[in-house]
PDB file of C-alpha atoms and ligand atoms in Angstrom:
ATOM      1  CA  MET A 170       0.000   0.000   0.000  1.00 93.00           C
ATOM      2  CA  LYS A 171       1.358   3.438  -0.934  1.00 97.00           C
ATOM      3  CA  ARG A 172       2.143   5.815   1.929  1.00 98.00           C
ATOM      4  CA  ILE A 173       0.763   9.338   1.998  1.00 98.00           C
ATOM      5  CA  LEU A 174       2.074  11.982   4.357  1.00 98.00           C
ATOM      6  CA  VAL A 175      -0.678  14.448   5.266  1.00 98.00           C
ATOM      7  CA  ALA A 176       0.911  17.708   6.446  1.00 98.00           C
ATOM      8  CA  GLU A 177      -1.989  19.466   8.188  1.00 98.00           C
ATOM      9  CA  ASP A 178      -2.004  21.376  11.471  1.00 97.00           C
ATOM     10  CA  ASN A 179      -5.792  21.375  11.900  1.00 97.00           C
ATOM     11  CA  ASP A 180      -7.213  18.211  13.500  1.00 98.00           C
ATOM     12  CA  SER A 181     -10.597  18.357  11.726  1.00 96.00           C
ATOM     13  CA  ASN A 182      -8.998  18.825   8.322  1.00 95.00           C
ATOM     14  CA  TYR A 183      -6.596  15.981   8.997  1.00 97.00           C
ATOM     15  CA  LEU A 184      -9.411  13.664  10.106  1.00 97.00           C
ATOM     16  CA  LEU A 185     -11.339  14.436   6.926  1.00 96.00           C
ATOM     17  CA  MET A 186      -8.294  13.601   4.780  1.00 97.00           C
ATOM     18  CA  ASN A 187      -7.705  10.437   6.764  1.00 98.00           C
ATOM     19  CA  PHE A 188     -11.340   9.389   6.296  1.00 97.00           C
ATOM     20  CA  ILE A 189     -11.141   9.971   2.523  1.00 97.00           C
ATOM     21  CA  LEU A 190      -7.845   8.128   2.068  1.00 97.00           C
ATOM     22  CA  LYS A 191      -7.600   5.410   4.712  1.00 97.00           C
ATOM     23  CA  ASN A 192      -9.130   2.602   2.641  1.00 96.00           C
ATOM     24  CA  ASN A 193      -6.681   3.048  -0.226  1.00 96.00           C
ATOM     25  CA  TYR A 194      -3.497   4.330   1.374  1.00 97.00           C
ATOM     26  CA  GLU A 195      -1.351   4.132   4.466  1.00 98.00           C
ATOM     27  CA  ILE A 196      -1.632   7.547   6.115  1.00 98.00           C
ATOM     28  CA  LEU A 197       1.005   9.402   8.109  1.00 98.00           C
ATOM     29  CA  ARG A 198       0.611  12.870   9.593  1.00 98.00           C
ATOM     30  CA  ALA A 199       2.884  15.872   9.993  1.00 98.00           C
ATOM     31  CA  VAL A 200       1.579  18.712  12.177  1.00 98.00           C
ATOM     32  CA  ASN A 201       3.683  21.540  10.700  1.00 98.00           C
ATOM     33  CA  GLY A 202       6.118  22.224   7.883  1.00 98.00           C
ATOM     34  CA  LYS A 203       9.194  21.326   9.887  1.00 98.00           C
ATOM     35  CA  ASP A 204       7.649  17.985  10.838  1.00 98.00           C
ATOM     36  CA  ALA A 205       6.811  17.398   7.161  1.00 98.00           C
ATOM     37  CA  VAL A 206      10.418  18.040   6.109  1.00 98.00           C
ATOM     38  CA  GLU A 207      11.691  15.556   8.696  1.00 98.00           C
ATOM     39  CA  LYS A 208       9.128  12.857   7.864  1.00 98.00           C
ATOM     40  CA  SER A 209       9.718  13.244   4.115  1.00 98.00           C
ATOM     41  CA  THR A 210      13.099  11.646   4.815  1.00 97.00           C
ATOM     42  CA  THR A 211      12.469   9.374   7.801  1.00 98.00           C
ATOM     43  CA  GLU A 212       9.086   7.906   6.769  1.00 98.00           C
ATOM     44  CA  HIS A 213       9.641   7.464   3.019  1.00 97.00           C
ATOM     45  CA  PRO A 214       6.189   8.632   1.860  1.00 98.00           C
ATOM     46  CA  ASP A 215       5.144   8.106  -1.777  1.00 98.00           C
ATOM     47  CA  LEU A 216       3.280  11.427  -1.893  1.00 98.00           C
ATOM     48  CA  ILE A 217       2.687  14.447   0.358  1.00 98.00           C
ATOM     49  CA  LEU A 218      -0.515  16.450   0.785  1.00 98.00           C
ATOM     50  CA  MET A 219       0.772  19.817   1.980  1.00 98.00           C
ATOM     51  CA  ASP A 220      -1.404  22.336   3.756  1.00 96.00           C
ATOM     52  CA  MET A 221       0.021  25.735   2.841  1.00 94.00           C
ATOM     53  CA  LYS A 222      -0.810  27.497   6.105  1.00 94.00           C
ATOM     54  CA  MET A 223       0.882  25.827   9.080  1.00 95.00           C
ATOM     55  CA  PRO A 224       2.758  26.989  12.208  1.00 95.00           C
ATOM     56  CA  MET A 225       6.571  26.752  12.632  1.00 94.00           C
ATOM     57  CA  MET A 226       7.125  26.489   8.891  1.00 96.00           C
ATOM     58  CA  ASP A 227       4.548  27.034   6.147  1.00 96.00           C
ATOM     59  CA  GLY A 228       3.841  24.688   3.257  1.00 96.00           C
ATOM     60  CA  ILE A 229       5.723  26.804   0.718  1.00 96.00           C
ATOM     61  CA  GLU A 230       9.015  26.680   2.588  1.00 97.00           C
ATOM     62  CA  ALA A 231       8.558  23.015   3.510  1.00 98.00           C
ATOM     63  CA  THR A 232       7.913  22.158  -0.152  1.00 98.00           C
ATOM     64  CA  ARG A 233      11.079  23.988  -1.265  1.00 98.00           C
ATOM     65  CA  LEU A 234      13.202  22.127   1.278  1.00 98.00           C
ATOM     66  CA  ILE A 235      11.667  18.729   0.518  1.00 98.00           C
ATOM     67  CA  LYS A 236      11.993  19.149  -3.244  1.00 98.00           C
ATOM     68  CA  ALA A 237      15.667  20.058  -2.840  1.00 97.00           C
ATOM     69  CA  ASN A 238      16.288  16.608  -1.357  1.00 96.00           C
ATOM     70  CA  HIS A 239      13.537  14.570  -3.020  1.00 97.00           C
ATOM     71  CA  PRO A 240      12.793  16.129  -6.419  1.00 97.00           C
ATOM     72  CA  GLU A 241      10.764  13.083  -7.546  1.00 96.00           C
ATOM     73  CA  LEU A 242       8.465  13.017  -4.506  1.00 98.00           C
ATOM     74  CA  PRO A 243       5.020  14.316  -5.559  1.00 98.00           C
ATOM     75  CA  ILE A 244       3.660  17.158  -3.406  1.00 98.00           C
ATOM     76  CA  VAL A 245       0.084  18.412  -3.639  1.00 98.00           C
ATOM     77  CA  ALA A 246      -0.608  21.905  -2.285  1.00 96.00           C
ATOM     78  CA  VAL A 247      -3.791  22.109  -0.207  1.00 95.00           C
ATOM     79  CA  THR A 248      -5.028  25.599   0.496  1.00 89.00           C
ATOM     80  CA  ALA A 249      -8.120  27.542   1.494  1.00 83.00           C
ATOM     81  CA  ASN A 250      -7.101  30.315  -0.903  1.00 72.00           C
ATOM     82  CA  ALA A 251      -8.144  29.515  -4.437  1.00 68.00           C
ATOM     83  CA  PHE A 252      -6.566  32.688  -5.842  1.00 75.00           C
ATOM     84  CA  ASP A 253      -4.300  32.323  -8.852  1.00 81.00           C
ATOM     85  CA  SER A 254      -1.429  34.036  -7.002  1.00 86.00           C
ATOM     86  CA  ASP A 255      -1.508  31.407  -4.239  1.00 84.00           C
ATOM     87  CA  ARG A 256      -1.650  28.640  -6.771  1.00 86.00           C
ATOM     88  CA  GLN A 257       1.293  30.202  -8.613  1.00 90.00           C
ATOM     89  CA  LYS A 258       3.333  30.462  -5.392  1.00 91.00           C
ATOM     90  CA  ALA A 259       2.700  26.791  -4.621  1.00 92.00           C
ATOM     91  CA  LEU A 260       3.708  25.698  -8.115  1.00 92.00           C
ATOM     92  CA  GLU A 261       6.848  27.863  -8.014  1.00 94.00           C
ATOM     93  CA  ALA A 262       7.851  26.235  -4.727  1.00 95.00           C
ATOM     94  CA  GLY A 263       7.717  22.888  -6.527  1.00 97.00           C
ATOM     95  CA  CYS A 264       4.232  21.550  -5.858  1.00 97.00           C
ATOM     96  CA  ASP A 265       3.058  19.133  -8.552  1.00 97.00           C
ATOM     97  CA  ASP A 266      -0.650  19.837  -8.226  1.00 95.00           C
ATOM     98  CA  PHE A 267      -3.132  21.809  -6.227  1.00 92.00           C
ATOM     99  CA  LEU A 268      -6.304  21.060  -4.210  1.00 94.00           C
ATOM    100  CA  ALA A 269      -8.596  23.824  -2.963  1.00 91.00           C
ATOM    101  CA  LYS A 270     -10.345  23.464   0.389  1.00 89.00           C
ATOM    102  CA  PRO A 271     -12.923  22.206   1.067  1.00 89.00           C
ATOM    103  CA  VAL A 272     -11.366  19.097  -0.449  1.00 93.00           C
ATOM    104  CA  THR A 273     -13.795  16.585  -1.970  1.00 95.00           C
ATOM    105  CA  ALA A 274     -13.214  12.839  -1.803  1.00 96.00           C
ATOM    106  CA  ALA A 275     -13.447  12.408  -5.575  1.00 97.00           C
ATOM    107  CA  GLY A 276     -11.129  15.329  -6.314  1.00 95.00           C
ATOM    108  CA  CYS A 277      -8.570  14.241  -3.749  1.00 96.00           C
ATOM    109  CA  LEU A 278      -8.494  10.580  -4.838  1.00 97.00           C
ATOM    110  CA  GLN A 279      -8.270  11.457  -8.532  1.00 96.00           C
ATOM    111  CA  CYS A 280      -5.440  13.931  -7.977  1.00 96.00           C
ATOM    112  CA  ILE A 281      -3.427  11.379  -5.994  1.00 97.00           C
ATOM    113  CA  ALA A 282      -4.113   8.580  -8.476  1.00 96.00           C
ATOM    114  CA  ASN A 283      -2.877  10.773 -11.330  1.00 96.00           C
ATOM    115  CA  LEU A 284       0.390  11.537  -9.568  1.00 97.00           C
ATOM    116  CA  LEU A 285       1.003   7.968  -8.441  1.00 96.00           C
ATOM    117  CA  HIS A 286       0.042   6.608 -11.869  1.00 84.00           C
ATOM    118  CA  ASN A 287      -2.295   4.102 -10.276  1.00 58.00           C
ATOM    119  CA  SER A 288      -5.643   5.402 -11.545  1.00 42.00           C
TER     120      SER A 288
HETATM  121 MG1  LIG B  98      -3.367  25.062   8.302  1.00 52.64          MG
END
């Protein structure tokens, strides 16, 4: 089973992601950007769902650091802001795709399947 690291500081948002994904993937959680950077190396995830707004270190900086070490690791930006500028910032940091909150089960599963080539 592929492993997905969900970087999300908010418990409710994390639980929703976990509920959507748990039947198809092994789920790990990071509670801030710094935690995500560490677990990207120690936990060997196959994909990361990255909340953009987190304490300690935001998703943009975490994505830059992770991509520097793991350029092939897919990272999906998850953000409440659906503005083009936010989307652009996420893509410039190295994110491979983008999900706007509120995330839907179908949208989330399809996005992940596309990146993991297991659709
Ligand atoms: Mg957040």
